[in-house]
Each structure stands twice: as structure tokens, then as C-alpha cells.
Short mmCIF file of C-alpha atoms in Angstrom, two decimals:
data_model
loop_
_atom_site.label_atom_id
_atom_site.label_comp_id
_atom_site.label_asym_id
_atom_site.label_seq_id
_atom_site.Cartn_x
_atom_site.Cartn_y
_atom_site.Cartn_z
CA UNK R 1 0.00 0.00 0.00
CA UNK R 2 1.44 3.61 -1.19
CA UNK R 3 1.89 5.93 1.31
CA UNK R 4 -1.23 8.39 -0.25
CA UNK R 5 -3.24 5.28 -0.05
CA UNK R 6 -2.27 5.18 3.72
CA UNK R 7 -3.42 8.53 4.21
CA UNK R 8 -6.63 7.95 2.57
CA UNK R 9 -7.62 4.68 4.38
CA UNK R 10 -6.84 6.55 7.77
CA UNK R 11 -9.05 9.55 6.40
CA UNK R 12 -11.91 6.96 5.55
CA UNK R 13 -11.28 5.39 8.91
CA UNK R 14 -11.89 8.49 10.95
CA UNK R 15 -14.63 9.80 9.05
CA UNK R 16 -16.40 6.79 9.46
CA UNK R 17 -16.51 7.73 13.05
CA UNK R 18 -18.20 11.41 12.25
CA UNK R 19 -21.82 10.31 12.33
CA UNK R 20 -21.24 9.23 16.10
CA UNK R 21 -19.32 12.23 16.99
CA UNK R 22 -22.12 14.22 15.75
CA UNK R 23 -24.59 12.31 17.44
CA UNK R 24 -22.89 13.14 20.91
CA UNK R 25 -22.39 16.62 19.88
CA UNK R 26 -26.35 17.46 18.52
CA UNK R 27 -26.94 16.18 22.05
CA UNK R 28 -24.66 17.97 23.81
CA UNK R 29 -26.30 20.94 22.34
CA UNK R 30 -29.43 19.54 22.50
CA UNK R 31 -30.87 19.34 19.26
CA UNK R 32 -31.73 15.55 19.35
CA UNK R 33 -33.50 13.75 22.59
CA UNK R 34 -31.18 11.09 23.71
CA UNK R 35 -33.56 8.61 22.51
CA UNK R 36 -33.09 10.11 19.11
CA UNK R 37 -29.03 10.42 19.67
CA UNK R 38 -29.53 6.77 20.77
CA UNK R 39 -31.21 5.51 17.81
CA UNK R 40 -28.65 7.04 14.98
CA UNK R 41 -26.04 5.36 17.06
CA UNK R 42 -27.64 2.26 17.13
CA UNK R 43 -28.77 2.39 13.29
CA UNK R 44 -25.00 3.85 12.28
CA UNK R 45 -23.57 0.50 14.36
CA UNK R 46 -25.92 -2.09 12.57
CA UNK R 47 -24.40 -0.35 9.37
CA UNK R 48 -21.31 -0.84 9.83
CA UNK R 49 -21.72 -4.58 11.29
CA UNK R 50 -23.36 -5.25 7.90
CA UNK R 51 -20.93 -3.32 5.88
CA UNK R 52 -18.24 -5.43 7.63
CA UNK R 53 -20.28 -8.82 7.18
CA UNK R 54 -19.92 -7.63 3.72
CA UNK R 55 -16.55 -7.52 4.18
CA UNK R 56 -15.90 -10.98 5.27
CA UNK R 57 -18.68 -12.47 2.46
CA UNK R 58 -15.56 -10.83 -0.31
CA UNK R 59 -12.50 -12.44 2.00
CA UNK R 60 -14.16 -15.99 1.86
CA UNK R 61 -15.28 -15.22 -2.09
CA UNK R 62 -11.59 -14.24 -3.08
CA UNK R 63 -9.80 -16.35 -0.42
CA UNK R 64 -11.86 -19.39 -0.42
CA UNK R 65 -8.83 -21.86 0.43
CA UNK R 66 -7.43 -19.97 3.39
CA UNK R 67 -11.09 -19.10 5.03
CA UNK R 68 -13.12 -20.90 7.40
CA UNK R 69 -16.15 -22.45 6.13
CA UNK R 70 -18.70 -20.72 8.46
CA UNK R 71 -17.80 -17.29 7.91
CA UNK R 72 -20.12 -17.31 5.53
CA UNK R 73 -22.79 -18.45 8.04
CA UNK R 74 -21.56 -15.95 10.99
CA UNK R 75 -21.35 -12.93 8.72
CA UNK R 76 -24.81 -12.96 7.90
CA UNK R 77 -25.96 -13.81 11.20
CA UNK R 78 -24.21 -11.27 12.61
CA UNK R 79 -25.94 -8.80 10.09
CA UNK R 80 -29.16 -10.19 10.52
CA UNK R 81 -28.61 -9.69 14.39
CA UNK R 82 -27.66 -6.22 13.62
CA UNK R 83 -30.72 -4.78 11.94
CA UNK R 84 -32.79 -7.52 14.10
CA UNK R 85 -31.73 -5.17 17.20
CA UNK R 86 -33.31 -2.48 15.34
CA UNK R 87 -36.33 -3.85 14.78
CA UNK R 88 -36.19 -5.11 18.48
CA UNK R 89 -35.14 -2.22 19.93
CA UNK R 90 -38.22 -0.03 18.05
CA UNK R 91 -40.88 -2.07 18.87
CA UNK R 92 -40.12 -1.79 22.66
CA UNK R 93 -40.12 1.77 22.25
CA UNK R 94 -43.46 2.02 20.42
#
């Protein structure tokens, strides 16, 4: 990996973390309830489970031979656990 593509993957890494750091800081300020500031976090962390179940889905696709067989089977239950929390986690709050 080039250096510049160093630089970028650390500037995707921390900007990934912006949508949580302006959760906490529209409810510092209060513009958001904290059941609101809750739910964005919540719904930004099942994202990112399911963007990194993704993740492991292309490691066993391009890297069949050195991968375990089930992480095919525990990346997608670990998304579907993700957004299940969601719809979990809504319905006790109706």
C-alpha cells in the first residue's frame, strides 16, 4: 500500500466515526433527545456490522482456500442480528 493510499484509508477510517461524533455533539447541544441520539447510534452500528459482514462475504469469495467455512454463516448472522436489534429495539419503544 502507497503511502497516499495510507493517508486515505486513515481519512476513511476516521470519518467513518463522524456520524457518532455528531450524534454526541447534537446532544450535547441539545438538538436531538437522547432517545433520538440513541437511535442514529444504534442504526450507524448495525451499518457498519453489515458493511463489515460484507466484508468478510468478499474475503471468503476471493480467499476461499485460506477461510473458514462458516464465515459465511456468521457474517450474515451477525448482520441479521444487527438490523434484528433495530427492529427489536423499536418495537419496545413504540
Amino acid at each position: 500500500m502507497t503511502h497516499g493510499q495510507q493517508r486515505l484509508a486513515q481519512g476513511l477510517t476516521y470519518a467513518g466515526a463522524l456520524p457518532l461524533v455528531l450524534a454526541a455533539l447534537a446532544l450535547t447541544l441539545g438538538y436531538v433527545s437522547p432517545a433520538d441520539a440513541t437511535w442514529l447510534c444504534m442504526t450507524y452500528s448495525a451499518i457498519i456490522l453489515s458493511f463489515l459482514s460484507g466484508i468478510h462475504w468478499a474475503c471468503f469469495l476471493f480467499f476461499a482456500v485460506q477461510c473458514p467455512r462458516n464465515l459465511l454463516l456468521t457474517s450474515n448472522i451477525v448482520a441479521l442480528l444487527a438490523w434484528l436489534s433495530l427492529l427489536v429495539r423499536d418495537s419496545t419503544c413504540a
